[in-house]
């Protein structure tokens, strides 16, 4: 663990990645990639979540199964494993799977910030779209285990990180899936399409819940298209955001889109999300908000909006 240092730095594809210890809370660490905040972790209490959107996801996780019950959770995009640590703390022993494109970043995080004892978290290294498109049943055509990749990374870094790997066929019957596929400040179009989400749905349990984290602001063109896209794959969709979705001067902020083939608990009872209560759109109100927004397909999807665009103020 980072005991006597405040910063841990590395380079990913010529972009700086930095893990920084808080000056005010010695147990809190922030991960930044290319200067963009990705994750905040509290090592003393993984249930202490800094960003409002992570607290909304946590409350949805709490509502997904009885307290303490096992919940197979998949994380598309690992970061510093903030939400994996939350699940490990609140649902001890729950099997979890992460899909991460950066093996060195993943190994670095585990070396600097080990997972709690008893955590059951494995990782598939690779591009999330390629992993989602891989065969659901293991066979000769399925990608081989990535254990060798993890071992090479650990050896190169002199790491003692407990990197436990998996193969794409093990991503099946997911009960809760968190889609947090940021490349610094961008979500690429290939992981925002109807075809991609159809693959995610195929790997989910019948009553599984999926949540997509994105950034957008008024007029929410990207978020509305994403909501329409998820609505073309799942029967039930809800949008959760802290900014007023109807405020023409509203700021850029996190937008969460939840989807399932069963009614969503947070849509039926938004109070489950706690105070201060975010805005929750579902049913006819969500349909009105989506309006004529087009479904994103592989042929016409777009990257997420640039957070540095002047329109955001």
GROMACS .gro file of C-alpha atoms in nm, residues 189 191-198 220-234 237 257 287 289-303:
model
   42
  189UNK     CA    1  -1.907   0.491  -2.968
  191UNK     CA    2  -1.944   0.071  -2.632
  192UNK     CA    3  -2.253   0.292  -2.663
  193UNK     CA    4  -2.448   0.113  -2.936
  194UNK     CA    5  -2.757  -0.107  -2.941
  195UNK     CA    6  -2.542  -0.397  -3.058
  196UNK     CA    7  -2.306  -0.360  -2.761
  197UNK     CA    8  -2.587  -0.339  -2.507
  198UNK     CA    9  -2.755  -0.642  -2.664
  220UNK     CA   10  -2.898   1.608  -2.306
  221UNK     CA   11  -2.879   1.494  -2.668
  222UNK     CA   12  -2.632   1.216  -2.592
  223UNK     CA   13  -2.807   1.099  -2.273
  224UNK     CA   14  -3.149   1.094  -2.442
  225UNK     CA   15  -3.009   0.884  -2.727
  226UNK     CA   16  -2.850   0.648  -2.476
  227UNK     CA   17  -3.179   0.615  -2.287
  228UNK     CA   18  -3.358   0.537  -2.614
  229UNK     CA   19  -3.090   0.280  -2.696
  230UNK     CA   20  -3.117   0.099  -2.364
  231UNK     CA   21  -3.495   0.111  -2.396
  232UNK     CA   22  -3.466  -0.080  -2.723
  233UNK     CA   23  -3.285  -0.363  -2.543
  234UNK     CA   24  -3.450  -0.379  -2.199
  237UNK     CA   25  -3.542   0.203  -1.805
  257UNK     CA   26  -2.927   0.515  -1.699
  287UNK     CA   27  -4.063   0.879  -2.281
  289UNK     CA   28  -3.786   1.345  -2.215
  290UNK     CA   29  -3.639   1.105  -2.473
  291UNK     CA   30  -3.874   1.245  -2.737
  292UNK     CA   31  -3.752   1.177  -3.090
  293UNK     CA   32  -3.396   1.089  -2.985
  294UNK     CA   33  -3.258   0.821  -3.216
  295UNK     CA   34  -3.135   0.480  -3.103
  296UNK     CA   35  -2.757   0.449  -3.137
  297UNK     CA   36  -2.637   0.164  -3.356
  298UNK     CA   37  -2.289   0.064  -3.465
  299UNK     CA   38  -2.361   0.257  -3.784
  300UNK     CA   39  -2.458   0.592  -3.632
  301UNK     CA   40  -2.350   0.600  -3.267
  302UNK     CA   41  -2.125   0.882  -3.143
  303UNK     CA   42  -1.860   0.932  -2.879
   0.00000   0.00000   0.00000
